[in-house]
Coordinates of C-alpha atoms in Angstrom, one line a residue:
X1 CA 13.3 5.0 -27.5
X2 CA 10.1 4.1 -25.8
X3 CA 10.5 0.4 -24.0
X4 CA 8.1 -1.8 -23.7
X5 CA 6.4 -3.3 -20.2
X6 CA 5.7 -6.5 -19.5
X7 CA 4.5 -6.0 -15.8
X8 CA 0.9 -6.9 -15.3
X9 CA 0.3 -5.1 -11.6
X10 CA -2.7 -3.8 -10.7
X11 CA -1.7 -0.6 -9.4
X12 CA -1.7 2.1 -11.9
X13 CA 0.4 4.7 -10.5
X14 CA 3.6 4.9 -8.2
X15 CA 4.1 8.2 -6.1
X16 CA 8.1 8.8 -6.0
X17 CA 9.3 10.8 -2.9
X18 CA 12.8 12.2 -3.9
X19 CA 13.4 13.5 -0.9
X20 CA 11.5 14.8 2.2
X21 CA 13.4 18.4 1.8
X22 CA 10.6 20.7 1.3
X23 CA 11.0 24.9 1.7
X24 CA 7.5 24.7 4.3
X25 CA 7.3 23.2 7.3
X26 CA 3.3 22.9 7.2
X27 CA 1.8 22.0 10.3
X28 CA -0.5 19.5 9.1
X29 CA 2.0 17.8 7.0
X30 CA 1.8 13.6 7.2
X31 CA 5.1 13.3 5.5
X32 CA 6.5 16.1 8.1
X33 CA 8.5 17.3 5.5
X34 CA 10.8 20.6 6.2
X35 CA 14.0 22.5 5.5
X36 CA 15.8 19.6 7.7
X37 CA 15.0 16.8 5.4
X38 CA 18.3 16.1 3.5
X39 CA 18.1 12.8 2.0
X40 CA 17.6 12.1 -1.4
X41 CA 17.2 8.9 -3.3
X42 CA 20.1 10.0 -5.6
X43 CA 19.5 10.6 -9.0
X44 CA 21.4 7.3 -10.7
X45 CA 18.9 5.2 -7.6
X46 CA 15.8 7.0 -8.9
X47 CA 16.8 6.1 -12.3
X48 CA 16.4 2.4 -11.4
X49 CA 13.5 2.3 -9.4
X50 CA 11.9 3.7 -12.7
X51 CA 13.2 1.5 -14.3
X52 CA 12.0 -1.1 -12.0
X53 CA 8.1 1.0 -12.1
X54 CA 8.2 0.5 -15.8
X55 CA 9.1 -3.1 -15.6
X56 CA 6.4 -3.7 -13.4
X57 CA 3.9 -2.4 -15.7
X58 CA 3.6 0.8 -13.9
X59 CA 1.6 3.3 -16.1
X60 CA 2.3 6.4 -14.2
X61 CA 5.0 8.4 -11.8
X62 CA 3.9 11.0 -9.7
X63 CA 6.6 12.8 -8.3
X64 CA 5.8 14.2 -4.7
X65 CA 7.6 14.6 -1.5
X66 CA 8.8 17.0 0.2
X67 CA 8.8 19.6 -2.4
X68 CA 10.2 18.5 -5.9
X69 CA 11.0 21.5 -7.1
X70 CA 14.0 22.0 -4.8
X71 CA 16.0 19.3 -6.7
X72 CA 15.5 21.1 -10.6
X73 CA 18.0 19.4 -12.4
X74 CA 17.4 15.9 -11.1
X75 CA 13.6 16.2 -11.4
X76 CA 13.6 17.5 -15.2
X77 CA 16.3 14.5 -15.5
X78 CA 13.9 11.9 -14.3
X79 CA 10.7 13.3 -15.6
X80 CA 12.5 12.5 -18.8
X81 CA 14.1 9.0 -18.2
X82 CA 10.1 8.0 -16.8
X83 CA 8.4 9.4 -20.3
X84 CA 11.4 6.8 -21.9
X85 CA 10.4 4.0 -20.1
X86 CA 6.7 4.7 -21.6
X87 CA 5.4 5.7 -18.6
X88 CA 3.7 9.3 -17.6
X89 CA 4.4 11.8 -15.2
X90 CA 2.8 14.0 -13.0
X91 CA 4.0 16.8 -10.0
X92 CA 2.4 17.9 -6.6
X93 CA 3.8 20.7 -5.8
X94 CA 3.0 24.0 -3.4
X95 CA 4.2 26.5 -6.3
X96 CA 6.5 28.7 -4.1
X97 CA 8.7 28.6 -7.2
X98 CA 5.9 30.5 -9.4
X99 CA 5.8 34.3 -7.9
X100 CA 6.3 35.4 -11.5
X101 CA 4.1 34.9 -14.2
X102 CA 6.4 34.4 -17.7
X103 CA 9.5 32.3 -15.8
X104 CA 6.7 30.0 -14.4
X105 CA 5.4 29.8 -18.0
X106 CA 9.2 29.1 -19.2
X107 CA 9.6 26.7 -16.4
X108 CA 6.2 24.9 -17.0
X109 CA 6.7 24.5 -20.8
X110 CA 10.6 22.8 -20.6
X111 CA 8.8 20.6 -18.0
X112 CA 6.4 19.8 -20.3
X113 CA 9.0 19.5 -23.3
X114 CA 10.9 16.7 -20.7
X115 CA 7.5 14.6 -20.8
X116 CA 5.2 16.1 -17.9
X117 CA 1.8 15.6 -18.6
X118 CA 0.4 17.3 -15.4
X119 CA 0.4 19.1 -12.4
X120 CA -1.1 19.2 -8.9
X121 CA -0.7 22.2 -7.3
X122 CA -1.0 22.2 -3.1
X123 CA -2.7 24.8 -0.8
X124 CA -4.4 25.3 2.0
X125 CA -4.2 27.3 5.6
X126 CA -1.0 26.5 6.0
X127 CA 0.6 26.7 2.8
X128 CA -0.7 30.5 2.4
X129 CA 1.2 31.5 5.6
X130 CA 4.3 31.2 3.1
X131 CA 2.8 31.0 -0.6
X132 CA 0.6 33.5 -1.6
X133 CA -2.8 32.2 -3.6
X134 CA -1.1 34.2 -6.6
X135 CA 1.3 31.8 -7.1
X136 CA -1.2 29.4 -7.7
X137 CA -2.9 31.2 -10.1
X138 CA 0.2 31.9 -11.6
X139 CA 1.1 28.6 -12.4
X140 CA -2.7 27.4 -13.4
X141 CA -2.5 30.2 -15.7
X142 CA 0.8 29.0 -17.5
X143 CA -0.1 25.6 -17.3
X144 CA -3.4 26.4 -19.5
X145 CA -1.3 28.3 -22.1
X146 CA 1.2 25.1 -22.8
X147 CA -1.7 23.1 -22.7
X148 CA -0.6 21.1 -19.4
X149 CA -3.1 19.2 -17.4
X150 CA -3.4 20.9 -14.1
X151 CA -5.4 20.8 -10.7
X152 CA -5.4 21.6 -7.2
X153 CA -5.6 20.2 -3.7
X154 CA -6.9 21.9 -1.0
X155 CA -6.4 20.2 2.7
X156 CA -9.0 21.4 5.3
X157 CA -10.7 21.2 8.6
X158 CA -14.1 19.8 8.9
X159 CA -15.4 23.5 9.4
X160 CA -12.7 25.3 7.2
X161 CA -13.7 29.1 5.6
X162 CA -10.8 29.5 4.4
X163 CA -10.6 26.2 2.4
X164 CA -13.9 26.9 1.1
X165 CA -13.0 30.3 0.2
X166 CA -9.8 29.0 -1.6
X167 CA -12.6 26.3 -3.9
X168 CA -15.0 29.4 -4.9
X169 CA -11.4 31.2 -5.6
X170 CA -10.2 28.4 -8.0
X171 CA -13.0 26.3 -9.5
X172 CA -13.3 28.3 -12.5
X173 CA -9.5 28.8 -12.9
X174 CA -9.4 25.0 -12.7
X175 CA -10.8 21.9 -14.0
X176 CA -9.6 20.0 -11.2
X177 CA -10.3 21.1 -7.6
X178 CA -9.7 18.4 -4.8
X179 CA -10.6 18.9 -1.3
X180 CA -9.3 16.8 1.2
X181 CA -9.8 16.5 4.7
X182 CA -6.6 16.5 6.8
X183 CA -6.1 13.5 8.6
X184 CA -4.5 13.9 12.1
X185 CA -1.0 11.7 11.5
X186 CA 2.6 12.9 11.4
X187 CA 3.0 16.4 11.9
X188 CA -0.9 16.6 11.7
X189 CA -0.6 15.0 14.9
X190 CA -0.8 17.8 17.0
X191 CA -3.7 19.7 15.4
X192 CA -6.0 16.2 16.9
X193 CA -5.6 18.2 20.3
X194 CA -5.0 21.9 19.2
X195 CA -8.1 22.0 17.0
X196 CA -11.5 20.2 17.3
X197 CA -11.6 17.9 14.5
X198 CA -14.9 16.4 14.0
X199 CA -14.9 12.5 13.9
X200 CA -15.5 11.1 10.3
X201 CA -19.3 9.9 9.8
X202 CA -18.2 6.3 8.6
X203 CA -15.2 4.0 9.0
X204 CA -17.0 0.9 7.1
X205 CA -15.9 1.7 3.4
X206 CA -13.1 0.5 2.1
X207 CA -9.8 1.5 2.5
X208 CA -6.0 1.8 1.8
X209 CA -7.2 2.6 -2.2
X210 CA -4.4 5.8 -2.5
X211 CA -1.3 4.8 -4.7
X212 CA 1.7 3.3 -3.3
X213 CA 4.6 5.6 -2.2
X214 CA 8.7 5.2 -2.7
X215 CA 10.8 6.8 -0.1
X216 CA 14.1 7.8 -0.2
X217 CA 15.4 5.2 1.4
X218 CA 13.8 3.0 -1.0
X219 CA 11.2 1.5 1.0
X220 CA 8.0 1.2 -0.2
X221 CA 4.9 2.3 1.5
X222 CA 1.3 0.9 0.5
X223 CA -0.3 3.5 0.9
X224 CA 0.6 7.6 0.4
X225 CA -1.5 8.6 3.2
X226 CA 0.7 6.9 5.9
X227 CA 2.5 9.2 8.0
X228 CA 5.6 7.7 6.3
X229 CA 8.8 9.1 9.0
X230 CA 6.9 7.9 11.7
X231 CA 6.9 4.0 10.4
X232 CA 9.6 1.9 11.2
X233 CA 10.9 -0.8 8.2
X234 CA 9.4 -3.6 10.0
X235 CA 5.7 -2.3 10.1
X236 CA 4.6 -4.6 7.6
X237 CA 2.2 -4.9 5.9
X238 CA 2.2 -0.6 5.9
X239 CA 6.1 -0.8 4.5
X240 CA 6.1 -4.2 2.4
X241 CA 9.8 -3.7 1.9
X242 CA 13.0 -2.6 0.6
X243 CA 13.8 -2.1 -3.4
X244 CA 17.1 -2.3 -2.4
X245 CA 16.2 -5.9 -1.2
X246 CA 13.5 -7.5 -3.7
X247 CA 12.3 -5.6 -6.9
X248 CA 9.7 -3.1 -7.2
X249 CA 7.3 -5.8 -8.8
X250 CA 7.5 -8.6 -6.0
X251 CA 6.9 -5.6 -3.5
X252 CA 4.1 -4.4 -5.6
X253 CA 2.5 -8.5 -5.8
X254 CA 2.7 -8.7 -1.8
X255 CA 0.6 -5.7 -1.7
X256 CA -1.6 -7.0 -4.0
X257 CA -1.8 -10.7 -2.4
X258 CA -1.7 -9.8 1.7
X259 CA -5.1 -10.9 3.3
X260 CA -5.1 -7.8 5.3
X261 CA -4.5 -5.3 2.4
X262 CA -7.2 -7.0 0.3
X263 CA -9.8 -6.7 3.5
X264 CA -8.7 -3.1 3.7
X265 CA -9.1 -2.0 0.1
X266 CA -12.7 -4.2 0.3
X267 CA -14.3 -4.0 3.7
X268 CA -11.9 -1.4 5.2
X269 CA -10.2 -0.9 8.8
X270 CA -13.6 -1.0 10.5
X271 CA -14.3 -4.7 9.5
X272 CA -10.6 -5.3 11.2
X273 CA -11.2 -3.4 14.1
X274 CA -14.3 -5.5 14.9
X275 CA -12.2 -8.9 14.3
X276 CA -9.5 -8.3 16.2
X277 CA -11.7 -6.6 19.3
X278 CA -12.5 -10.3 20.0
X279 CA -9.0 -11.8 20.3
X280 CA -6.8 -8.6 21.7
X281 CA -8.0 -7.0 24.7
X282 CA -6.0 -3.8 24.1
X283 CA -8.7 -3.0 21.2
X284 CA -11.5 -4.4 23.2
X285 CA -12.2 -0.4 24.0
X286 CA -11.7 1.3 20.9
X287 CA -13.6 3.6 20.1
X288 CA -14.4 4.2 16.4
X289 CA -15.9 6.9 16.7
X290 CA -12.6 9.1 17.9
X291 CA -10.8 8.6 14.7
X292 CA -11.4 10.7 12.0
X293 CA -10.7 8.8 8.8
X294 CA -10.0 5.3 7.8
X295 CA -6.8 5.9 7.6
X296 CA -6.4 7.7 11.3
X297 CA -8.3 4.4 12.6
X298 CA -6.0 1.8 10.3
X299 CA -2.7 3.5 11.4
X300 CA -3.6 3.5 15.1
X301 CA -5.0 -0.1 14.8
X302 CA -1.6 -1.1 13.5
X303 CA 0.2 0.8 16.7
X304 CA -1.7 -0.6 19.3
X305 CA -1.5 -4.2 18.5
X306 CA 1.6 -5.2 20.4
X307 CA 1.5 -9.0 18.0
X308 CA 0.8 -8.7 14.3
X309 CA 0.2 -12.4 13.8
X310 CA -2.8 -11.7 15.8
X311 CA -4.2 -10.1 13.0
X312 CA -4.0 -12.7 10.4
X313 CA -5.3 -15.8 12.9
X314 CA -8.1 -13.6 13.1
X315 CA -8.8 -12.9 9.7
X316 CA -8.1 -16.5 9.0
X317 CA -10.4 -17.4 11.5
X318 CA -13.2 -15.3 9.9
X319 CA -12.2 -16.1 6.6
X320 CA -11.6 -19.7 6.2
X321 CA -15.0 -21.2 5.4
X322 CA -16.2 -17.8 3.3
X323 CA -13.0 -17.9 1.1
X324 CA -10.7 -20.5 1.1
X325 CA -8.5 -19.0 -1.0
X326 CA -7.6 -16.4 1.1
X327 CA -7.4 -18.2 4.2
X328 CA -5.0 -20.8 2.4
X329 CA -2.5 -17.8 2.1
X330 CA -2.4 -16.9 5.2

């Protein structure tokens, strides 16, 4: 039986980190994700933070990690218990498990059969040292013959041949082809020094507008392009708390009501930057113009400013007369 939601968040999808296990150890990976990472939610825990996502009026779970795939069983389980609670689901995966053409067919379709209703499949430089582009094609391939919605997303350098040979590769196999440039956190880190990445062109957009992320311990990041096992649980507003502690949807209204999320997702890190360069003198000497992507810049922001509070007195202060609204919640 489908059950109804009565949630009314905003946000439209939840991404749903089982675990950070993952059979590659990718060197630009934010999540650094690897053979080591042996936690899992637990499959009666990720039952109920479904639960809780459907509750909340969430519309969709992506399921992500670490690689999904290397928990079968409890992923089929929960794909199902998600299309239950009326929700959809979706996969990113890196499609080591789809060397052979019919069993990733097979595989695909009692997927599908559970209640998947698409599929992202991951590759790039680093995923080809391990996964051959075949795979892919394999499983875009088996995902057009069961009629299951599938893409790609291709991470690369700002000058990156082989990403762009991998788009002219897949384009026509695909109807969705995502390329994203990799943004130098977590294990990606190190590649800010071992390769010359370009500075991005623009920090002033808005920000922080990816999907919100469950990890297995069950705290909840606002954003999916944090470098999530290098955040600590008291980095708030990045991780606005613990399901174990306060349900899904009070977690999800905090990110929706916090001054600094909304300047983020409106003005972006840029606006922030220039507020607080006037009341810390840490940031008097950032440098914009080193980072290279919002969220590089909004992550680093965060890290350097020793006392958070100094963040919303400015924003308050900048805010108060403009929107009184906002500066009454702070």
């Amino acid at each position: 039986m489908t059950l109804r939601r009565e949630g009314t968040t905003e946000v439209a999808a939840l991404h749903l980190a089982y675990s950070f296990a993952c059979n590659l150890s990718c060197s630009h990976c934010i999540f650094r994700c690897g053979p080591s990472g042996h936690q899992t939610m637990g499959i009666h825990r990720a039952k109920g933070f479904i639960e809780q996502a459907g509750e909340a009026g969430i519309q969709k779970i992506v399921f992500t990690g670490g690689e999904p795939l290397l928990h079968p069983r409890e992923l089929r389980s929960l794909i199902h218990h998600t299309a239950a609670q009326g929700m959809k689901s979706a996969l990113i995966t890196n499609a080591a498990w789809a060397s052979s053409g019919p069993e990733t067919k097979a595989y695909l379709s009692d997927l599908k059969e559970m209640g998947l209703e698409s599929i992202t499949l991951s590759t790039d430089r680093y995923h080809l040292l391990e996964v051959p582009l075949e795979n892919i094609k394999n499983a875009l391939d088996a995902s057009r013959r069961i009629g299951l919605r599938a893409g790609v997303k291709i991470a690369r350098l700002r000058y990156d041949p082989v990403a762009e040979g991998l788009y002219r590769s897949l384009r026509d196999n695909s109807t969705r082809v995502l390329v994203q440039e990799i943004s130098p956190l977590g294990r990606a880190a190190a590649l800010r020094s071992a390769v010359k990445l370009e500075p991005a062109v623009s920090l002033a957009g808005p920000g922080c507008l990816a999907p919100p992320v469950l990890l297995p311990d069950g705290n909840l990041l606002t954003c999916c392009n944090l470098p999530a096992q290098d955040m600590k649980s008291t980095d708030y507003p990045f991780v606005l708390g613990s399901v174990e502690k306060e349900s899904l949807s009070s977690l999800l209204d905090r990110r929706s009501r916090d001054p600094v999320l909304t300047v983020l997702r409106s003005r972006g890190p840029s606006t922030l930057a220039s507020l607080l360069s006037r009341r810390e003198p840490a940031l008097e000497s950032v440098d914009q113009a080193s980072y290279h992507s919002a969220c590089d810049l909004c992550f680093h922001l965060f890290c350097t400013l020793q006392d958070k509070r100094l963040l919303y007195a400015a924003l308050w202060e900048q805010t108060r007369t403009e929107h009184p609204s906002l500066g009454a919640s702070l």
